[in-house]
Amino acid sequence: MMDSAANARLAPLGISRAARVHLNLTPAELVEEALRRGEGTLTDTGALMADTGAFTGRSPKDRFVVKDANTQDSVWWGDINIPFDADKFDQLHQKMVQYLEDKEIYVRDAYAGANPTYELKLRVVNELAWHNLFCYNMFLRPTEGADTSWTPDFSIICAPGFEADPAVDGTRQKNFAILNFTKKMILIGGTGYAGEMKKGIFGVLNYLLPHERETLSMHCSANVGKDGDTAIFFGLSGTGKTTLSADPNRGLIGDDEHGWTPDAGIFNFEGGCYAKVIDLSAEKEPEIWNAIKFGSIVENTRFVPGTHTVDYANKSVTENTRTAYPINYIPNAIEPSVADAPKNIFFLTADAFGVLPPISKLDKSHAMYHFMSGYTAKVAGTEMGVTEPQTTFSACFGAVFLPLHPTKYAEMLGKKMDENEVNVWLVNTGWTGGSYGVGSRMKLSYTRAMITAALNGELDDVTFHKHPIFGVEIPAAVPGVPAEILDARDTWADKEEYDRTATDLAHKFVANFKKYADYANEEILAGAPKAEVVASV
């Protein structure tokens, strides 16, 4: 049953028939629908618990971009942006439309981009009610009573129950997520992982904003102080990005995706937060804990037996358990989620080799180089007998979301540094006094003190010295932090072993960067570590 409002929204997407169309339902109505359809159950805090099925995370190898006249010369083709045939996209689109003909569907008008000048109007078609609630939480919500009968800038059709035929449809498996920049549409099928929708739109903005609007798109969190000083935090999983950007003394702009405009500061792409909840506690992360209430979603979690209380330590489904909630569920959230250009940028790394200083300052070259490297090192504790740290490099701290070559984003960052007075800091939240197994994890209290000192300008007049291999500037003193831990080499009992480990890590940086070297300019390359230098000389 399609009324005129639904028909006007869905006809341009090729959808002319559906058993029933639910348009822009409220969170309460969507929760009711999800419960009626058996899509989830309520927890004792009122949050909706839902499972994502076989896929408990994104499937990067099944993410495609349509290769056509618009994209063939601009997209960074390869393992991250896998080309897809335009005719195959149209064929798959028609099959999805046919699949939805006898289904109840949930349609939502939303937008991405808290700065009105840069907003992306969205229309989302969902097979599942709880997915539509996810979109209500994660995308920006039009003001009550606003006319949303707009022509969308991008649309999503998400049908987890529809599976592709790889032999016929050109996909790798039965599941897929396909971006089409010409048709301005994302098709998602065969997977119930809601994050595919969120990251699909992030991929769209990562293309449109740098390519067409001279705006740097960033995979980062952001907060702002009482004096309006903005800070942004980049970091891969396990580096402390969420924890360190959640500061009760600063307003939260957003926890994951932002744009930096040529003249209007930064803005959040989203209207909500999508946080990991494995081992969540009220003590460690009270803001997230308290946000899990009616209207929120918890994914792939399980109850304490005999109760409706979530057991956040339960990993039986996945370690990637998550919650999705509107940003206004965080008490110190800033709405609208916009702020001035950042005064400080933090690159967070958990260096399990114990080589990098706990805090260091980067000039423009080193900032662009480390931005493109996107380094952290993890301990492979999930594999029996493996205790050696393993390097992880992800360009711009989010390579899997970049439709353009990483040099585009790095050069834009350098340009922003030229145009704004901004400090860039590399913060090691990992090991000190030795690599994993010998040294110890940097105290969170010390890391917080270092970040606070940087934010408060307490490092502006401190003496710095260069790291002999990585070339970053190490402060001689930080308020509240023992001076003897500021230079990582000083914390090692065996200085020669430190030199060997640092040189080895430098070689890993250089080896990783080889795939970008032909595209990087001389200024970026100047930020590379001097792997041939021995620190003790």
Coordinates of C-alpha atoms in Angstrom, one line a residue, residues 224-492:
V224 CA 35.6 21.7 21.8
G225 CA 36.6 23.5 25.0
K226 CA 34.8 26.3 26.8
D227 CA 36.8 28.9 25.0
G228 CA 35.8 27.4 21.6
D229 CA 39.1 25.7 20.9
T230 CA 38.5 22.6 18.8
A231 CA 40.5 19.4 18.9
I232 CA 40.3 16.4 16.6
F233 CA 41.5 12.8 17.4
F234 CA 42.5 10.3 14.8
G235 CA 43.3 6.7 15.8
L236 CA 42.7 3.1 14.8
S237 CA 40.9 0.6 17.0
G238 CA 42.5 0.2 20.4
T239 CA 44.4 3.5 20.5
G240 CA 42.0 5.2 22.9
K241 CA 40.2 7.6 20.4
T242 CA 36.8 7.2 22.1
T243 CA 38.2 7.3 25.6
L244 CA 40.5 10.3 25.1
S245 CA 38.0 12.4 23.2
A246 CA 35.3 11.9 25.8
D247 CA 36.2 14.7 28.2
P248 CA 33.6 16.0 30.7
N249 CA 35.3 19.4 30.5
R250 CA 34.8 19.6 26.7
G251 CA 31.8 19.4 24.5
L252 CA 31.5 16.5 22.1
I253 CA 31.2 17.5 18.5
G254 CA 31.2 13.9 17.2
D255 CA 32.8 10.5 17.7
D256 CA 33.7 9.3 14.2
E257 CA 33.2 11.3 11.0
H258 CA 33.8 15.0 10.3
G259 CA 34.5 17.5 7.5
W260 CA 36.9 20.5 7.6
T261 CA 35.7 23.2 5.2
P262 CA 37.7 25.9 3.4
D263 CA 36.2 28.7 5.6
A264 CA 33.6 27.5 8.1
G265 CA 35.5 25.2 10.4
I266 CA 34.5 21.6 11.0
F267 CA 31.2 19.8 11.2
N268 CA 30.0 16.3 12.2
F269 CA 28.6 14.2 9.4
E270 CA 26.4 12.3 11.7
G271 CA 23.6 12.7 14.2
G272 CA 24.6 9.8 16.5
C273 CA 27.3 7.6 17.9
Y274 CA 28.1 3.9 17.0
A275 CA 30.3 2.7 19.9
K276 CA 31.8 -0.6 20.7
V277 CA 30.4 -2.0 24.0
I278 CA 32.6 -5.1 24.6
D279 CA 33.5 -5.0 28.3
L280 CA 31.6 -1.7 28.7
S281 CA 31.2 -0.5 32.3
A282 CA 29.7 2.5 34.0
E283 CA 33.0 3.3 35.6
K284 CA 35.2 3.2 32.5
E285 CA 32.8 5.0 30.1
P286 CA 29.8 6.5 31.9
E287 CA 28.6 8.6 29.0
I288 CA 28.1 5.6 26.7
W289 CA 26.7 3.5 29.6
N290 CA 24.1 6.0 30.3
A291 CA 23.2 6.5 26.7
I292 CA 22.0 2.9 26.3
K293 CA 18.3 3.5 27.0
F294 CA 15.0 3.6 25.1
G295 CA 15.6 4.5 21.5
S296 CA 19.2 3.1 21.5
I297 CA 20.2 -0.1 19.9
V298 CA 22.6 -2.8 21.1
E299 CA 23.9 -5.2 18.5
N300 CA 24.9 -8.8 18.9
T301 CA 24.9 -8.7 22.7
R302 CA 23.6 -11.3 25.1
F303 CA 21.8 -11.1 28.4
V304 CA 22.9 -12.3 31.8
P305 CA 21.1 -15.6 32.1
G306 CA 17.6 -15.3 33.6
T307 CA 17.5 -11.5 33.2
H308 CA 17.2 -8.7 30.6
T309 CA 20.4 -7.2 31.7
V310 CA 23.1 -7.0 29.0
D311 CA 26.3 -9.0 29.7
Y312 CA 28.8 -6.7 28.1
A313 CA 31.6 -9.2 28.7
N314 CA 29.9 -11.8 26.5
K315 CA 31.8 -12.4 23.3
S316 CA 29.8 -15.4 22.2
V317 CA 28.5 -13.7 19.0
T318 CA 31.4 -11.3 18.3
E319 CA 33.9 -9.0 19.9
N320 CA 32.4 -6.3 17.7
T321 CA 29.3 -5.7 19.9
R322 CA 28.0 -2.2 19.5
T323 CA 25.4 0.4 20.4
A324 CA 23.8 3.1 18.3
Y325 CA 22.2 6.1 19.9
P326 CA 21.4 9.8 19.0
I327 CA 24.2 12.2 19.9
N328 CA 21.9 14.1 22.2
Y329 CA 22.0 11.1 24.5
I330 CA 25.5 12.3 25.5
P331 CA 25.0 15.2 28.0
N332 CA 27.9 17.4 26.8
A333 CA 27.1 16.9 23.1
I334 CA 27.2 20.1 21.0
E335 CA 24.2 20.7 18.7
P336 CA 24.3 21.6 16.0
S337 CA 27.6 19.7 15.7
V338 CA 29.8 22.4 14.3
A339 CA 32.9 24.2 15.5
D340 CA 35.8 26.4 14.5
A341 CA 38.8 25.0 12.7
P342 CA 40.9 22.8 15.1
K343 CA 43.7 24.3 17.2
N344 CA 45.1 20.8 18.0
I345 CA 45.1 17.6 16.1
F346 CA 46.1 14.3 17.8
F347 CA 47.3 11.2 16.0
L348 CA 46.8 8.3 18.4
T349 CA 48.9 5.2 18.2
A350 CA 49.2 2.2 20.5
D351 CA 52.8 1.4 19.7
A352 CA 53.4 -2.1 21.1
F353 CA 57.1 -1.9 20.1
G354 CA 57.6 0.8 22.7
V355 CA 59.5 3.0 20.3
L356 CA 57.5 6.2 19.8
P357 CA 57.5 8.9 22.4
P358 CA 54.4 9.3 24.6
I359 CA 53.8 12.7 23.0
S360 CA 55.6 14.5 20.2
K361 CA 55.0 17.4 17.9
L362 CA 54.9 17.1 14.1
D363 CA 55.8 19.7 11.5
K364 CA 53.8 19.8 8.2
S365 CA 55.9 17.1 6.5
H366 CA 55.8 14.7 9.4
A367 CA 52.1 15.3 9.9
M368 CA 51.3 14.4 6.3
Y369 CA 53.5 11.4 6.3
H370 CA 52.1 10.0 9.6
F371 CA 48.6 10.8 8.4
M372 CA 49.1 8.7 5.3
S373 CA 50.8 6.0 7.3
G374 CA 48.0 5.7 9.9
Y375 CA 50.1 3.5 12.2
T376 CA 49.4 1.4 15.2
A377 CA 50.8 -1.9 16.5
K378 CA 48.7 -4.6 18.1
V379 CA 49.4 -7.6 20.1
A380 CA 48.1 -10.7 18.4
G381 CA 46.7 -12.2 21.7
T382 CA 44.0 -14.1 19.9
E383 CA 46.5 -16.5 18.3
M384 CA 48.1 -19.2 20.3
G385 CA 51.7 -18.6 21.0
V386 CA 51.9 -15.3 19.2
T387 CA 53.2 -12.5 21.4
E388 CA 55.2 -10.3 19.1
P389 CA 53.6 -7.0 18.2
Q390 CA 52.2 -6.7 14.7
T391 CA 52.1 -3.4 12.7
T392 CA 48.9 -2.1 11.3
F393 CA 48.9 0.7 8.8
S394 CA 45.7 2.3 7.5
A395 CA 46.0 5.4 5.4
C396 CA 44.5 8.5 6.9
F397 CA 43.4 6.3 9.8
G398 CA 40.6 4.9 7.7
A399 CA 41.9 3.5 4.4
V400 CA 38.9 1.2 3.8
F401 CA 36.6 4.3 3.5
L402 CA 38.7 6.3 1.0
P403 CA 37.4 6.5 -2.6
L404 CA 40.3 8.8 -3.5
H405 CA 44.0 8.2 -3.3
P406 CA 45.4 8.9 0.2
T407 CA 47.7 11.6 -1.1
K408 CA 44.6 13.8 -1.9
Y409 CA 43.6 13.8 1.8
A410 CA 47.2 14.2 3.1
E411 CA 47.8 17.2 0.8
M412 CA 44.5 18.8 1.9
L413 CA 45.7 18.3 5.6
G414 CA 49.0 20.1 4.7
K415 CA 47.0 22.9 3.1
K416 CA 44.9 23.3 6.2
M417 CA 48.0 23.5 8.3
D418 CA 49.2 26.3 6.1
E419 CA 46.0 28.2 6.4
N420 CA 45.4 27.7 10.1
E421 CA 47.4 27.9 13.3
V422 CA 47.2 24.3 14.3
N423 CA 49.4 22.0 16.3
V424 CA 49.7 18.3 15.3
W425 CA 50.7 15.8 18.0
L426 CA 51.6 12.2 17.8
V427 CA 50.5 10.4 21.0
N428 CA 51.7 6.9 21.9
T429 CA 49.1 5.2 24.1
G430 CA 51.0 2.0 23.8
W431 CA 54.1 0.6 25.5
T432 CA 57.0 2.2 27.3
G433 CA 60.2 0.8 28.8
G434 CA 60.4 -1.9 26.2
S435 CA 58.2 -3.7 23.7
Y436 CA 55.1 -5.7 24.7
G437 CA 56.2 -8.5 27.1
V438 CA 59.0 -6.4 28.6
G439 CA 57.7 -2.9 28.9
S440 CA 54.4 -1.7 30.3
R441 CA 51.4 0.1 28.9
M442 CA 51.5 3.9 29.2
K443 CA 49.4 5.1 32.1
L444 CA 46.1 6.6 31.0
S445 CA 46.5 9.4 33.6
Y446 CA 49.8 10.4 32.0
T447 CA 48.3 10.4 28.5
R448 CA 45.4 12.5 29.6
A449 CA 47.8 14.9 31.3
M450 CA 49.8 15.2 28.1
I451 CA 46.8 15.9 26.0
T452 CA 45.4 18.4 28.5
A453 CA 48.8 20.2 28.5
A454 CA 48.8 20.4 24.7
L455 CA 45.2 21.7 24.7
N456 CA 45.9 24.3 27.4
G457 CA 49.0 25.7 25.5
E458 CA 51.3 24.5 28.3
L459 CA 53.7 23.0 25.7
D460 CA 54.0 26.2 23.6
D461 CA 57.2 27.4 25.4
V462 CA 58.7 24.1 26.3
T463 CA 62.1 23.0 24.8
F464 CA 61.9 20.2 22.2
H465 CA 64.5 17.9 20.7
K466 CA 64.2 15.7 17.6
H467 CA 63.9 12.0 17.6
P468 CA 67.0 10.9 15.6
I469 CA 65.2 8.3 13.5
F470 CA 61.6 9.5 13.3
G471 CA 62.3 13.3 13.3
V472 CA 59.4 14.1 15.6
E473 CA 59.9 16.8 18.3
I474 CA 59.9 15.5 21.9
P475 CA 59.1 17.9 24.7
A476 CA 61.6 18.2 27.6
A477 CA 58.8 18.7 30.2
V478 CA 55.0 18.2 30.5
P479 CA 53.1 19.2 33.6
G480 CA 52.1 16.3 35.7
V481 CA 54.2 13.8 33.8
P482 CA 57.6 12.4 34.9
A483 CA 60.3 13.9 32.6
E484 CA 62.1 10.5 32.4
I485 CA 59.3 8.9 30.4
L486 CA 59.1 11.6 27.7
D487 CA 61.9 10.2 25.6
A488 CA 61.1 6.5 25.0
R489 CA 64.8 5.5 24.6
D490 CA 65.4 6.7 28.2
T491 CA 62.9 4.2 29.5
W492 CA 64.6 1.2 28.1

